[in-house]
Amino acid sequence: MASRGKATILDIASKAGVSKSTVSLVLQGSALIRPETASRVRKAIEEVGYVYNRGAANLRKAHSNVVGMVINDLTNPFFAELAVGMERVFQSAGIVPFIANTAESPVRQGEVLKSLLEQGVAGLIVSPAHGTSPDAFEHIRSAGIPVIFTMRRLSGSRIPVVVPDNPRGAFLATRHLISKGHRRIAFLGGFPDMVVYHERVGGYREALAAHGIVADETLVIQGDTNRKGGMSAIDTALAFSPAPTAAVCFNDAVAFGAMTGLRKRGLEPGSDFAIVGFDDVAEAQHYMPALTSVAVDTAGLGERAAHTMLNMIRAGTTDAESHIGAISLIVRDSCGPDITEARRTA
Amino acid sequence: MASRGKATILDIASKAGVSKSTVSLVLQGSALIRPETASRVRKAIEEVGYVYNRGAANLRKAHSNVVGMVINDLTNPFFAELAVGMERVFQSAGIVPFIANTAESPVRQGEVLKSLLEQGVAGLIVSPAHGTSPDAFEHIRSAGIPVIFTMRRLSGSRIPVVVPDNPRGAFLATRHLISKGHRRIAFLGGFPDMVVYHERVGGYREALAAHGIVADETLVIQGDTNRKGGMSAIDTALAFSPAPTAAVCFNDAVAFGAMTGLRKRGLEPGSDFAIVGFDDVAEAQHYMPALTSVAVDTAGLGERAAHTMLNMIRAGTTDAESHIGAISLIVRDSCGPDITEARRTA
DNA sequence: GGTTCTATTTGGAACGTTCTAATTCACGGA
DNA sequence: TCCGTGAATTAGAACGTTCCAAATAGAACC
């Protein structure tokens, strides 16, 4: 049946024999109205199947209850895990996160952002698409809407950031390979126009330097930060002579790709070539061989970002402390045993 | 600087020296207003950094431009792929999909749905959480909001559905194993309160019957539809005597779990035990061994669902044809070579 | 009975759009 | 001069909420 026009606060007011103001108060759980009246109103609400019109409310209220999560690649399970961590926090604060995917396209990102803004979001948590210009966000921020970057940052931007300790992570990963006896170690994936890339490559170089190994710049191989990028990067790496015996990968996706690439050439990851990943996605521990990776506490970062956002919203500010999350190296099987002196120089 | 109150249509009207009606018309790209005036207005819009208030507009307009995608498990890359397919279609129609995750919890799903409805969505594409009661959605539908189920259906519901041909997929998968010489074939994962489960188990049974194999009901092993579920299901399966030599898995996640479980017991998937998955997620072809799986054309299903939704919105109806997507078996390495008579009866 | 409280309830003006029904203006024809 | 026409613009009433200020009803006090 469902009458075409949806029920409004007015309908339920007349049904309950009170004024619209009273209904509004009940909806907001105000202590002002008499419990008895309140329950009568609630009953009426139930009966007509009323649904609250948040758009109308936001017209009067200062801010909405939705924050946007703008994510550059939803098919990377890493971001899904991040989203899940955030949702937990937001849920209990009564605010609803809407997730939008930009598929790594700045254009798409612009559209998505526009929509979210039109919808009147209270804040934005963003992992910016590759190639984003920083202005876009400064603009939003200076309009008074809190923005947090997560996992990626834009150079020169003053927007608060929640990221893992990338340099340290890459340092630990590299040091691990060195301690296993490797000397020719490649770095696979990523592009120099991402800040994260410099952070991770920086940690890698630092570790090499700290152990007196001269970095061979040809072993730093750029590429897409997904499986495919990993497969082609490992091909490039193995073409050098002498070839590297190990690689630190930009992230786990690249690492999985690199491992597949090794197998294609008849090399077994772990025993023939050591691989370390970054992110420690759920899949890492189930892979064959299980992937040694830098764990970034994804869900924790998500929660942290969500909390920070909550505080910004409550305080009505667009400023916040950035957070650099602790990382840890999870050693599994993909680096194999220590290599012998013979192989090292082979 | 950014003055606290955001600019409205009125501000830009006075700035451009026209009425608010004119501005509104310009915003909607009406042909009524003189191009010269239009560009003057657009200039003013640009200058003040005006952002459209869709909430206010929706108060007058019939329906909004957002549809909700409610997904039961965003960490399953399968759903991310599905979402990506939908987004492509919606984007070009000027409508914005907001994604929300229910983490397989009916309670969470209820909350998410409530929010979406309050936000005034034009439609809902839902992969219902495990344990959802059908009433929840009939309710929404009878309020005039188009709902489509995707990937999963609820028994007894009249809501249109976009799903792969599950019985056929399971049939093909099972037949493939039979043709390889297997006779004791398990079915791993899923629960009988999901319609999909019955569809897939049904296809499995049908294939067995078609080849004159008596189904052993103990080999149909229920469990969670994720990696962990797969690991425990394979354990259960191998405890039987005689043990099965092959398994059809509820989905790829279960298949990956099962393969990990096999390795834990020193069995090699492919050569020692044959595995077929369902969904053919991107990872399937990169796994070791590459997973034989039933491809469901994920992106295509997503596009189909989105198109159907678009039509429903435009036609103002809550009815639509259901769509059963064609499937195909992708044969890779996880079923190994044909088994010998000797092993079959071992 | 009149006052002053307190506890509830309510009217009405926003909020930023859209949309219908005017209004205005310039022009050509009678 | 007056009228009709059509193009361009506009006033003003919605839309469904919130929230301030004000109203109402008892109860308590003198």
PDB file of N, CA, C and O in Angstrom, chain B residues 86 124-128 138 141 147-166 195-196 199 301 304-306 308-309 312 318-325:
ATOM      1  N   MET B  86      30.033  -1.850 -10.450  1.00  0.00           N
ATOM      2  CA  MET B  86      28.850  -1.006 -10.279  1.00  0.00           C
ATOM      3  C   MET B  86      29.198   0.466 -10.427  1.00  0.00           C
ATOM      4  O   MET B  86      28.487   1.233 -11.065  1.00  0.00           O
ATOM      5  N   LEU B 124      18.878   0.701  -3.214  1.00  0.00           N
ATOM      6  CA  LEU B 124      19.785  -0.088  -2.384  1.00  0.00           C
ATOM      7  C   LEU B 124      20.195  -1.351  -3.131  1.00  0.00           C
ATOM      8  O   LEU B 124      19.351  -2.085  -3.636  1.00  0.00           O
ATOM      9  N   ILE B 125      21.491  -1.580  -3.192  1.00  0.00           N
ATOM     10  CA  ILE B 125      21.978  -2.847  -3.729  1.00  0.00           C
ATOM     11  C   ILE B 125      22.646  -3.582  -2.580  1.00  0.00           C
ATOM     12  O   ILE B 125      23.566  -3.070  -1.965  1.00  0.00           O
ATOM     13  N   VAL B 126      22.141  -4.751  -2.294  1.00  0.00           N
ATOM     14  CA  VAL B 126      22.493  -5.389  -1.041  1.00  0.00           C
ATOM     15  C   VAL B 126      22.970  -6.819  -1.225  1.00  0.00           C
ATOM     16  O   VAL B 126      22.352  -7.601  -1.949  1.00  0.00           O
ATOM     17  N   SER B 127      24.062  -7.131  -0.572  1.00  0.00           N
ATOM     18  CA  SER B 127      24.427  -8.523  -0.393  1.00  0.00           C
ATOM     19  C   SER B 127      24.188  -8.820   1.076  1.00  0.00           C
ATOM     20  O   SER B 127      25.003  -8.481   1.926  1.00  0.00           O
ATOM     21  N   PRO B 128      23.042  -9.402   1.397  1.00  0.00           N
ATOM     22  CA  PRO B 128      22.598  -9.441   2.787  1.00  0.00           C
ATOM     23  C   PRO B 128      23.536 -10.221   3.704  1.00  0.00           C
ATOM     24  O   PRO B 128      24.136 -11.206   3.291  1.00  0.00           O
ATOM     25  N   GLU B 138      11.624  -6.318   2.728  1.00  0.00           N
ATOM     26  CA  GLU B 138      10.290  -6.164   2.168  1.00  0.00           C
ATOM     27  C   GLU B 138       9.704  -4.834   2.624  1.00  0.00           C
ATOM     28  O   GLU B 138       9.009  -4.145   1.889  1.00  0.00           O
ATOM     29  N   ARG B 141      11.222  -2.049   0.647  1.00  0.00           N
ATOM     30  CA  ARG B 141      10.703  -2.123  -0.701  1.00  0.00           C
ATOM     31  C   ARG B 141       9.266  -1.607  -0.762  1.00  0.00           C
ATOM     32  O   ARG B 141       8.879  -0.880  -1.672  1.00  0.00           O
ATOM     33  N   VAL B 147      15.064  -2.097  -4.255  1.00  0.00           N
ATOM     34  CA  VAL B 147      16.105  -2.898  -3.610  1.00  0.00           C
ATOM     35  C   VAL B 147      16.472  -4.033  -4.559  1.00  0.00           C
ATOM     36  O   VAL B 147      15.598  -4.621  -5.194  1.00  0.00           O
ATOM     37  N   ILE B 148      17.755  -4.291  -4.678  1.00  0.00           N
ATOM     38  CA  ILE B 148      18.212  -5.453  -5.435  1.00  0.00           C
ATOM     39  C   ILE B 148      19.141  -6.261  -4.548  1.00  0.00           C
ATOM     40  O   ILE B 148      19.997  -5.691  -3.876  1.00  0.00           O
ATOM     41  N   PHE B 149      18.942  -7.563  -4.553  1.00  0.00           N
ATOM     42  CA  PHE B 149      19.906  -8.427  -3.881  1.00  0.00           C
ATOM     43  C   PHE B 149      20.948  -8.858  -4.892  1.00  0.00           C
ATOM     44  O   PHE B 149      20.632  -9.112  -6.059  1.00  0.00           O
ATOM     45  N   THR B 150      22.158  -8.959  -4.437  1.00  0.00           N
ATOM     46  CA  THR B 150      23.176  -9.429  -5.342  1.00  0.00           C
ATOM     47  C   THR B 150      24.015 -10.485  -4.652  1.00  0.00           C
ATOM     48  O   THR B 150      24.272 -10.395  -3.451  1.00  0.00           O
ATOM     49  N   MET B 151      24.380 -11.482  -5.397  1.00  0.00           N
ATOM     50  CA  MET B 151      25.206 -12.581  -4.916  1.00  0.00           C
ATOM     51  C   MET B 151      24.511 -13.484  -3.916  1.00  0.00           C
ATOM     52  O   MET B 151      24.800 -14.672  -3.850  1.00  0.00           O
ATOM     53  N   ARG B 152      23.649 -12.946  -3.124  1.00  0.00           N
ATOM     54  CA  ARG B 152      22.923 -13.780  -2.182  1.00  0.00           C
ATOM     55  C   ARG B 152      21.457 -13.444  -2.295  1.00  0.00           C
ATOM     56  O   ARG B 152      21.096 -12.324  -2.603  1.00  0.00           O
ATOM     57  N   ARG B 153      20.623 -14.410  -2.020  1.00  0.00           N
ATOM     58  CA  ARG B 153      19.200 -14.103  -2.001  1.00  0.00           C
ATOM     59  C   ARG B 153      18.618 -14.573  -0.685  1.00  0.00           C
ATOM     60  O   ARG B 153      19.212 -15.396   0.015  1.00  0.00           O
ATOM     61  N   LEU B 154      17.456 -14.049  -0.352  1.00  0.00           N
ATOM     62  CA  LEU B 154      16.780 -14.485   0.857  1.00  0.00           C
ATOM     63  C   LEU B 154      15.589 -15.328   0.432  1.00  0.00           C
ATOM     64  O   LEU B 154      14.835 -14.945  -0.456  1.00  0.00           O
ATOM     65  N   SER B 155      15.413 -16.457   1.082  1.00  0.00           N
ATOM     66  CA  SER B 155      14.325 -17.335   0.672  1.00  0.00           C
ATOM     67  C   SER B 155      12.988 -16.665   0.902  1.00  0.00           C
ATOM     68  O   SER B 155      12.790 -15.969   1.890  1.00  0.00           O
ATOM     69  N   GLY B 156      12.096 -16.855  -0.040  1.00  0.00           N
ATOM     70  CA  GLY B 156      10.753 -16.343   0.108  1.00  0.00           C
ATOM     71  C   GLY B 156      10.612 -14.861  -0.151  1.00  0.00           C
ATOM     72  O   GLY B 156       9.550 -14.285   0.009  1.00  0.00           O
ATOM     73  N   SER B 157      11.673 -14.236  -0.584  1.00  0.00           N
ATOM     74  CA  SER B 157      11.599 -12.806  -0.847  1.00  0.00           C
ATOM     75  C   SER B 157      11.294 -12.543  -2.308  1.00  0.00           C
ATOM     76  O   SER B 157      11.738 -13.267  -3.189  1.00  0.00           O
ATOM     77  N   ARG B 158      10.542 -11.503  -2.577  1.00  0.00           N
ATOM     78  CA  ARG B 158      10.193 -11.198  -3.961  1.00  0.00           C
ATOM     79  C   ARG B 158      11.103 -10.116  -4.534  1.00  0.00           C
ATOM     80  O   ARG B 158      10.876  -9.605  -5.624  1.00  0.00           O
ATOM     81  N   ILE B 159      12.126  -9.780  -3.790  1.00  0.00           N
ATOM     82  CA  ILE B 159      13.050  -8.756  -4.248  1.00  0.00           C
ATOM     83  C   ILE B 159      13.910  -9.275  -5.395  1.00  0.00           C
ATOM     84  O   ILE B 159      14.419 -10.389  -5.327  1.00  0.00           O
ATOM     85  N   PRO B 160      14.047  -8.483  -6.453  1.00  0.00           N
ATOM     86  CA  PRO B 160      14.836  -8.938  -7.600  1.00  0.00           C
ATOM     87  C   PRO B 160      16.281  -9.228  -7.227  1.00  0.00           C
ATOM     88  O   PRO B 160      16.829  -8.642  -6.302  1.00  0.00           O
ATOM     89  N   VAL B 161      16.879 -10.092  -7.988  1.00  0.00           N
ATOM     90  CA  VAL B 161      18.147 -10.664  -7.610  1.00  0.00           C
ATOM     91  C   VAL B 161      19.095 -10.669  -8.812  1.00  0.00           C
ATOM     92  O   VAL B 161      18.673 -10.919  -9.929  1.00  0.00           O
ATOM     93  N   VAL B 162      20.343 -10.365  -8.578  1.00  0.00           N
ATOM     94  CA  VAL B 162      21.364 -10.524  -9.612  1.00  0.00           C
ATOM     95  C   VAL B 162      22.425 -11.455  -9.058  1.00  0.00           C
ATOM     96  O   VAL B 162      23.187 -11.072  -8.175  1.00  0.00           O
ATOM     97  N   VAL B 163      22.426 -12.671  -9.545  1.00  0.00           N
ATOM     98  CA  VAL B 163      23.327 -13.687  -9.011  1.00  0.00           C
ATOM     99  C   VAL B 163      23.898 -14.538 -10.134  1.00  0.00           C
ATOM    100  O   VAL B 163      23.327 -14.596 -11.221  1.00  0.00           O
ATOM    101  N   PRO B 164      25.009 -15.194  -9.878  1.00  0.00           N
ATOM    102  CA  PRO B 164      25.535 -16.122 -10.877  1.00  0.00           C
ATOM    103  C   PRO B 164      24.713 -17.401 -10.862  1.00  0.00           C
ATOM    104  O   PRO B 164      23.959 -17.653  -9.930  1.00  0.00           O
ATOM    105  N   ASP B 165      24.874 -18.202 -11.884  1.00  0.00           N
ATOM    106  CA  ASP B 165      24.150 -19.464 -11.979  1.00  0.00           C
ATOM    107  C   ASP B 165      24.829 -20.489 -11.079  1.00  0.00           C
ATOM    108  O   ASP B 165      25.614 -21.326 -11.533  1.00  0.00           O
ATOM    109  N   ASN B 166      24.494 -20.429  -9.809  1.00  0.00           N
ATOM    110  CA  ASN B 166      25.177 -21.253  -8.819  1.00  0.00           C
ATOM    111  C   ASN B 166      25.048 -22.756  -9.054  1.00  0.00           C
ATOM    112  O   ASN B 166      26.058 -23.474  -8.990  1.00  0.00           O
ATOM    113  N   VAL B 195      20.610 -19.427   0.907  1.00  0.00           N
ATOM    114  CA  VAL B 195      20.039 -19.985  -0.303  1.00  0.00           C
ATOM    115  C   VAL B 195      21.141 -20.435  -1.261  1.00  0.00           C
ATOM    116  O   VAL B 195      21.086 -21.497  -1.865  1.00  0.00           O
ATOM    117  N   VAL B 196      22.173 -19.613  -1.341  1.00  0.00           N
ATOM    118  CA  VAL B 196      23.285 -19.933  -2.239  1.00  0.00           C
ATOM    119  C   VAL B 196      23.863 -21.310  -1.939  1.00  0.00           C
ATOM    120  O   VAL B 196      24.250 -22.048  -2.831  1.00  0.00           O
ATOM    121  N   GLU B 199      21.859 -23.916  -3.518  1.00  0.00           N
ATOM    122  CA  GLU B 199      22.050 -23.902  -4.966  1.00  0.00           C
ATOM    123  C   GLU B 199      23.335 -24.617  -5.354  1.00  0.00           C
ATOM    124  O   GLU B 199      23.373 -25.399  -6.290  1.00  0.00           O
ATOM    125  N   LEU B 301      28.459  -8.797 -13.389  1.00  0.00           N
ATOM    126  CA  LEU B 301      27.295  -8.867 -12.501  1.00  0.00           C
ATOM    127  C   LEU B 301      27.068  -7.516 -11.829  1.00  0.00           C
ATOM    128  O   LEU B 301      25.932  -7.059 -11.699  1.00  0.00           O
ATOM    129  N   ARG B 304      25.526  -5.251 -14.291  1.00  0.00           N
ATOM    130  CA  ARG B 304      24.142  -5.627 -14.507  1.00  0.00           C
ATOM    131  C   ARG B 304      23.248  -5.131 -13.371  1.00  0.00           C
ATOM    132  O   ARG B 304      22.175  -4.567 -13.587  1.00  0.00           O
ATOM    133  N   ALA B 305      23.705  -5.339 -12.160  1.00  0.00           N
ATOM    134  CA  ALA B 305      22.931  -4.894 -10.997  1.00  0.00           C
ATOM    135  C   ALA B 305      22.733  -3.383 -11.044  1.00  0.00           C
ATOM    136  O   ALA B 305      21.640  -2.865 -10.798  1.00  0.00           O
ATOM    137  N   ALA B 306      23.785  -2.684 -11.385  1.00  0.00           N
ATOM    138  CA  ALA B 306      23.707  -1.231 -11.427  1.00  0.00           C
ATOM    139  C   ALA B 306      22.724  -0.767 -12.498  1.00  0.00           C
ATOM    140  O   ALA B 306      21.908   0.130 -12.274  1.00  0.00           O
ATOM    141  N   THR B 308      20.182  -2.421 -13.743  1.00  0.00           N
ATOM    142  CA  THR B 308      18.834  -2.736 -13.291  1.00  0.00           C
ATOM    143  C   THR B 308      18.348  -1.684 -12.297  1.00  0.00           C
ATOM    144  O   THR B 308      17.231  -1.184 -12.392  1.00  0.00           O
ATOM    145  N   MET B 309      19.219  -1.342 -11.366  1.00  0.00           N
ATOM    146  CA  MET B 309      18.860  -0.325 -10.373  1.00  0.00           C
ATOM    147  C   MET B 309      18.513   1.000 -11.048  1.00  0.00           C
ATOM    148  O   MET B 309      17.513   1.634 -10.730  1.00  0.00           O
ATOM    149  N   MET B 312      15.117   0.841 -12.513  1.00  0.00           N
ATOM    150  CA  MET B 312      14.076   0.870 -11.483  1.00  0.00           C
ATOM    151  C   MET B 312      13.870   2.294 -10.987  1.00  0.00           C
ATOM    152  O   MET B 312      12.749   2.761 -10.815  1.00  0.00           O
ATOM    153  N   THR B 318       9.546  -0.804  -7.968  1.00  0.00           N
ATOM    154  CA  THR B 318      10.388  -1.632  -7.115  1.00  0.00           C
ATOM    155  C   THR B 318      10.473  -3.052  -7.661  1.00  0.00           C
ATOM    156  O   THR B 318      10.964  -3.953  -7.007  1.00  0.00           O
ATOM    157  N   ASP B 319       9.955  -3.219  -8.889  1.00  0.00           N
ATOM    158  CA  ASP B 319      10.018  -4.531  -9.516  1.00  0.00           C
ATOM    159  C   ASP B 319      11.059  -4.545 -10.615  1.00  0.00           C
ATOM    160  O   ASP B 319      11.292  -3.526 -11.271  1.00  0.00           O
ATOM    161  N   ALA B 320      11.660  -5.697 -10.824  1.00  0.00           N
ATOM    162  CA  ALA B 320      12.585  -5.862 -11.938  1.00  0.00           C
ATOM    163  C   ALA B 320      12.784  -7.340 -12.174  1.00  0.00           C
ATOM    164  O   ALA B 320      12.500  -8.159 -11.303  1.00  0.00           O
ATOM    165  N   GLU B 321      13.248  -7.657 -13.367  1.00  0.00           N
ATOM    166  CA  GLU B 321      13.588  -9.038 -13.675  1.00  0.00           C
ATOM    167  C   GLU B 321      14.834  -9.424 -12.894  1.00  0.00           C
ATOM    168  O   GLU B 321      15.786  -8.643 -12.823  1.00  0.00           O
ATOM    169  N   SER B 322      14.845 -10.622 -12.387  1.00  0.00           N
ATOM    170  CA  SER B 322      16.074 -11.112 -11.796  1.00  0.00           C
ATOM    171  C   SER B 322      17.015 -11.520 -12.920  1.00  0.00           C
ATOM    172  O   SER B 322      16.586 -11.757 -14.046  1.00  0.00           O
ATOM    173  N   HIS B 323      18.280 -11.553 -12.592  1.00  0.00           N
ATOM    174  CA  HIS B 323      19.254 -11.909 -13.612  1.00  0.00           C
ATOM    175  C   HIS B 323      20.163 -13.018 -13.093  1.00  0.00           C
ATOM    176  O   HIS B 323      20.761 -12.893 -12.027  1.00  0.00           O
ATOM    177  N   ILE B 324      20.218 -14.079 -13.853  1.00  0.00           N
ATOM    178  CA  ILE B 324      21.110 -15.173 -13.494  1.00  0.00           C
ATOM    179  C   ILE B 324      22.288 -15.138 -14.462  1.00  0.00           C
ATOM    180  O   ILE B 324      22.136 -15.392 -15.655  1.00  0.00           O
ATOM    181  N   GLY B 325      23.450 -14.812 -13.947  1.00  0.00           N
ATOM    182  CA  GLY B 325      24.617 -14.621 -14.807  1.00  0.00           C
ATOM    183  C   GLY B 325      25.249 -15.936 -15.231  1.00  0.00           C
ATOM    184  O   GLY B 325      25.363 -16.860 -14.431  1.00  0.00           O
TER     185      GLY B 325
END
